[in-house]
Coordinates of C-alpha atoms in Angstrom, one line a residue:
M95 CA -0.2 -0.3 -0.3
P96 CA 1.1 3.4 -0.9
A97 CA 2.5 4.8 2.4
T98 CA 0.2 8.4 1.3
C99 CA -2.5 6.0 3.3
L100 CA -1.4 5.0 6.1
S101 CA -0.9 8.2 7.8
S102 CA -4.5 9.2 7.0
Y103 CA -5.4 5.8 8.5
A104 CA -3.2 6.9 11.2
R105 CA -5.9 9.6 11.9
L106 CA -8.8 8.3 11.4
S107 CA -7.7 5.3 14.3
A108 CA -6.1 8.2 17.0
A109 CA -9.6 10.0 16.6
F110 CA -11.8 6.6 16.6
P111 CA -9.7 3.6 18.3
G112 CA -12.7 1.2 17.7
L113 CA -11.4 1.3 13.9
R114 CA -8.2 0.4 12.5
V115 CA -6.6 -0.1 9.0
T116 CA -3.7 -2.6 8.4
A117 CA -2.2 -2.6 4.7
G118 CA -2.0 -6.5 3.2
P119 CA -4.5 -8.6 0.9
P120 CA -7.1 -10.2 2.3
P121 CA -6.5 -12.2 5.4
R122 CA -8.1 -15.7 5.3
D123 CA -8.3 -16.0 9.1
A124 CA -10.9 -17.2 11.4
G125 CA -13.2 -13.9 12.3
W126 CA -11.9 -12.3 9.1
V127 CA -14.7 -11.4 6.3
S128 CA -13.6 -10.5 2.9
A129 CA -15.9 -7.7 0.9
A130 CA -15.6 -10.0 -2.7
D131 CA -16.8 -13.2 0.1
L132 CA -19.9 -10.8 1.2
A133 CA -20.7 -9.0 -2.7
R134 CA -20.8 -13.1 -3.9
G135 CA -24.1 -13.0 -0.7
G136 CA -23.0 -17.2 -0.1
P137 CA -22.2 -18.6 3.4
E138 CA -20.3 -16.3 4.5
L139 CA -22.7 -13.9 3.9
A140 CA -25.4 -15.4 6.0
A141 CA -23.0 -16.2 8.5
F142 CA -21.9 -12.4 9.2
V143 CA -25.6 -11.4 9.7
A144 CA -26.6 -14.2 11.7
G145 CA -23.5 -13.2 14.0
D146 CA -25.0 -10.0 14.3
A147 CA -28.2 -11.0 14.5
D148 CA -26.9 -13.1 17.6
R149 CA -25.5 -9.5 19.1
L150 CA -28.5 -8.1 18.9
A151 CA -30.3 -10.5 20.5
G152 CA -28.0 -11.0 23.1
E153 CA -28.0 -6.6 23.8
H154 CA -31.7 -6.2 23.6
G155 CA -33.3 -9.2 24.1
R156 CA -35.2 -9.8 21.1
A157 CA -34.2 -11.6 18.2
P158 CA -34.6 -9.1 14.9
R159 CA -36.3 -10.0 11.9
P160 CA -34.0 -11.5 9.4
D161 CA -33.8 -8.6 6.6
V162 CA -33.9 -6.4 9.3
A163 CA -30.9 -8.4 10.7
A164 CA -29.3 -8.0 7.0
G165 CA -29.9 -4.4 6.7
L166 CA -28.5 -3.7 10.2
A167 CA -25.5 -6.2 9.3
L168 CA -25.3 -4.0 5.9
H169 CA -24.7 -0.8 8.1
R170 CA -21.8 -2.2 10.5
Y171 CA -20.1 -2.8 7.2
L172 CA -21.3 0.1 5.1
W173 CA -20.6 2.8 8.0
P174 CA -16.7 2.0 8.2
A175 CA -15.7 1.4 4.7
C176 CA -16.8 4.3 3.7
L177 CA -14.3 6.0 6.2
L178 CA -11.7 4.3 4.2
F179 CA -12.3 6.0 0.8
T180 CA -13.2 9.3 2.3
V181 CA -11.1 10.0 5.3
P182 CA -8.1 9.9 2.5
Y183 CA -9.6 12.0 0.7
F184 CA -10.7 14.7 3.6
L185 CA -7.7 14.8 5.6
H186 CA -5.5 14.8 2.3
R187 CA -7.3 14.9 -0.8
R188 CA -6.2 11.5 -2.3
V189 CA -8.5 8.8 -3.2
P190 CA -7.4 5.2 -2.7
R191 CA -8.9 2.1 -5.5
L192 CA -9.8 -0.4 -3.1
P193 CA -12.4 -2.9 -5.1
V194 CA -13.3 -5.5 -3.0
D195 CA -10.9 -8.0 -3.6
D196 CA -8.7 -5.9 -1.2
V197 CA -10.2 -5.8 1.3
A198 CA -11.4 -7.8 4.7
F199 CA -12.7 -6.5 7.9
H200 CA -12.9 -8.4 11.1
P201 CA -16.5 -7.7 13.0
A202 CA -15.3 -8.5 16.4
T203 CA -12.4 -6.4 16.5
G204 CA -13.1 -3.2 14.0
R205 CA -10.4 -4.6 12.1
F206 CA -10.3 -3.4 8.3
S207 CA -7.1 -5.1 6.0
V208 CA -7.0 -3.1 2.6
R209 CA -4.4 -3.3 -0.8
T210 CA -4.1 -0.2 -2.8
R211 CA -2.9 -0.7 -5.5
Q212 CA -3.8 2.8 -7.2
L213 CA -4.7 6.6 -6.2
T214 CA -5.7 9.4 -6.9
C215 CA -4.4 12.8 -6.1
L216 CA -3.8 16.5 -6.9
P217 CA -0.6 17.7 -8.5
G218 CA 1.1 19.5 -6.2
D219 CA 0.6 16.2 -4.4
P220 CA 3.8 15.0 -2.9
A221 CA 2.5 11.0 -3.5
R222 CA 2.1 11.1 -7.1
R223 CA 6.3 10.9 -7.2
R224 CA 5.9 7.7 -4.4
P225 CA 6.3 4.3 -6.6
G226 CA 3.7 2.5 -7.8
T227 CA 0.3 3.1 -9.3
V228 CA -1.0 7.3 -9.1
T229 CA -3.7 9.1 -10.9
T230 CA -3.4 12.4 -11.3
V231 CA -6.2 14.8 -11.4
R232 CA -6.4 18.7 -11.7
T233 CA -9.1 19.9 -10.0
D234 CA -10.7 19.8 -6.8
A235 CA -14.1 18.9 -8.8
A236 CA -12.1 16.0 -10.7
L237 CA -10.9 14.2 -7.9
R238 CA -14.3 14.5 -6.8
G239 CA -15.3 12.5 -9.3
A240 CA -12.9 9.8 -8.8
L241 CA -14.1 9.7 -5.5
R242 CA -17.5 8.9 -5.9
S243 CA -15.9 6.4 -9.1
A244 CA -13.6 4.6 -6.3
L245 CA -16.8 4.3 -3.4
A246 CA -19.2 3.2 -6.9
E247 CA -16.6 -0.1 -7.6
H248 CA -16.9 -0.7 -4.4
L249 CA -20.1 -0.1 -2.7
T250 CA -21.8 -1.4 -6.2
P251 CA -21.5 -5.6 -5.7
V252 CA -21.7 -5.3 -2.0
L253 CA -24.8 -3.9 -1.8
A254 CA -25.3 -6.5 -4.9
G255 CA -24.7 -9.4 -2.7
F256 CA -27.1 -8.4 0.1
A257 CA -30.4 -6.9 -1.6
P258 CA -32.2 -10.1 -1.9
H259 CA -31.8 -10.4 2.0
V260 CA -32.0 -7.3 3.3
R261 CA -35.9 -7.4 0.8
R262 CA -34.8 -3.1 -0.7
G263 CA -34.3 -2.6 -4.2
P264 CA -31.5 -0.4 -5.6
R265 CA -32.8 3.1 -5.3
T266 CA -33.2 2.2 -1.3
L267 CA -29.8 0.4 -1.3
W268 CA -27.9 3.3 -2.6
R269 CA -30.0 5.6 0.1
N270 CA -28.8 3.8 2.4
A271 CA -25.4 4.1 1.2
T272 CA -25.3 7.9 0.8
D273 CA -26.6 7.9 4.3
E274 CA -23.2 6.2 5.4
I275 CA -21.0 8.1 3.6
A276 CA -21.9 11.4 5.0
E277 CA -22.4 10.1 8.3
G278 CA -19.7 8.1 8.6
L279 CA -17.0 11.6 7.5
W280 CA -19.7 13.7 9.8
Y281 CA -18.6 11.6 12.9
I282 CA -14.9 11.5 12.1
A283 CA -14.8 15.1 11.1
R284 CA -16.5 16.1 14.7
L285 CA -14.1 14.2 17.0
L286 CA -11.2 15.9 14.8
G287 CA -13.0 19.5 15.5
E288 CA -13.7 19.7 12.1
E289 CA -17.4 19.7 11.8
D290 CA -18.3 22.6 9.7
R291 CA -15.5 21.3 6.8
A292 CA -16.5 18.3 6.2
V293 CA -20.2 19.5 6.2
A294 CA -19.5 21.1 3.4
E295 CA -17.3 19.0 1.7
L296 CA -20.1 16.4 1.9
G297 CA -22.4 18.9 0.4
A298 CA -20.3 19.1 -3.0
L299 CA -19.8 15.3 -2.4
L300 CA -23.3 14.8 -2.3
T301 CA -25.4 16.8 -3.8
A302 CA -28.6 16.5 -2.7
G303 CA -28.4 13.8 -0.8
A304 CA -26.1 15.5 2.0
R305 CA -29.1 17.6 3.4
F306 CA -27.3 19.1 6.2
R307 CA -29.6 21.7 8.0
A308 CA -28.3 25.3 10.0
P309 CA -28.9 24.7 13.9
V310 CA -31.9 26.0 14.9
T311 CA -31.4 28.4 17.3
A312 CA -34.8 29.7 17.8
A313 CA -35.5 26.0 19.5
P314 CA -33.9 25.3 22.5
W315 CA -33.9 21.6 22.1
A316 CA -31.6 22.3 19.1
P317 CA -28.2 21.0 18.5
D318 CA -25.5 23.5 18.2
G319 CA -24.0 22.6 15.0
P320 CA -25.6 21.1 12.2
S321 CA -27.6 18.6 11.6
R322 CA -29.5 16.1 8.4
T323 CA -31.9 13.6 8.0
R324 CA -30.9 9.9 6.6
L325 CA -32.6 9.2 3.6
T326 CA -33.1 5.9 4.6
C327 CA -34.7 4.5 7.7
C328 CA -32.5 1.3 9.0
L329 CA -35.0 -0.5 11.1
F330 CA -33.4 -0.8 14.6
Y331 CA -36.9 0.6 16.4
T332 CA -38.2 -3.2 15.0
V333 CA -35.0 -4.2 17.6
S334 CA -35.2 -1.7 20.1
P335 CA -38.9 0.3 20.4
S336 CA -37.2 2.5 23.4
G337 CA -33.8 3.5 20.8
T338 CA -34.7 6.2 18.7
C339 CA -31.1 6.8 15.6
S340 CA -29.7 9.8 15.7
G341 CA -31.2 11.5 12.6
C342 CA -34.2 9.6 11.7
P343 CA -36.8 10.4 9.0
R344 CA -39.3 8.4 11.0
T345 CA -39.3 11.1 14.0
P346 CA -40.8 14.3 14.4
D347 CA -37.6 17.6 14.0
R348 CA -37.3 17.9 17.9
D349 CA -36.5 14.0 17.8
R350 CA -34.4 14.5 14.5
L351 CA -32.3 17.5 15.1
R352 CA -28.9 15.9 16.9
H353 CA -25.2 15.4 16.0
P354 CA -24.5 13.1 13.7
A355 CA -24.7 9.1 14.5
R356 CA -21.9 6.3 14.3
A357 CA -22.3 2.3 13.7
R358 CA -24.0 0.8 16.1

């Protein structure tokens, strides 16, 4: 992996120790799940969903419906996986290309293993002189396009693998992916003290999908920062009726105007 990505992932782990990223080919050791296996939708995906269903049942005393278990397992993967792309872009203006064959996830520890074979950066970035395959683009707009392409390359097969299990159509799945892209970087940027910049960056990256709002200062219950309503509902309320997710579209404004959520 080009060292240019490791520095971004080190800052990510320092801010959020629950997510660690190491370099190398996807491990085949017990406990690891490759993104390619999730995309194939076979027994590895079924085992991942079943493990998450057991965890949720143990924590909340209620077994989730199969489609809800699959949707929450998808959330558990997508939220950190999207950070593999958005954090290097946000911190260092670098976009790694990470197809599913080059990423693995260890759910029990929150670890990722990634093998970066290609990187896109801007002309003034010293990364362009490093060994490896580096593509240079001229503008921030072109770099955002590279980020969208890299995310789509990784997410498209993963969403296809989960689709039969979550009982949601392609449009809803992509809206869900948009939520994970937005809320993951928003959460990490807040930990880094750069929430406002992240909100602006996500607005440019996702355009209509970002949907951030300025603080409602007239309301005593409003947060002290920007807020956002999710495009989709994760159905977590079916597992824990008393627990409302931050930004849930099913709740009134009073309950939805909160700071970004993290992966459960």
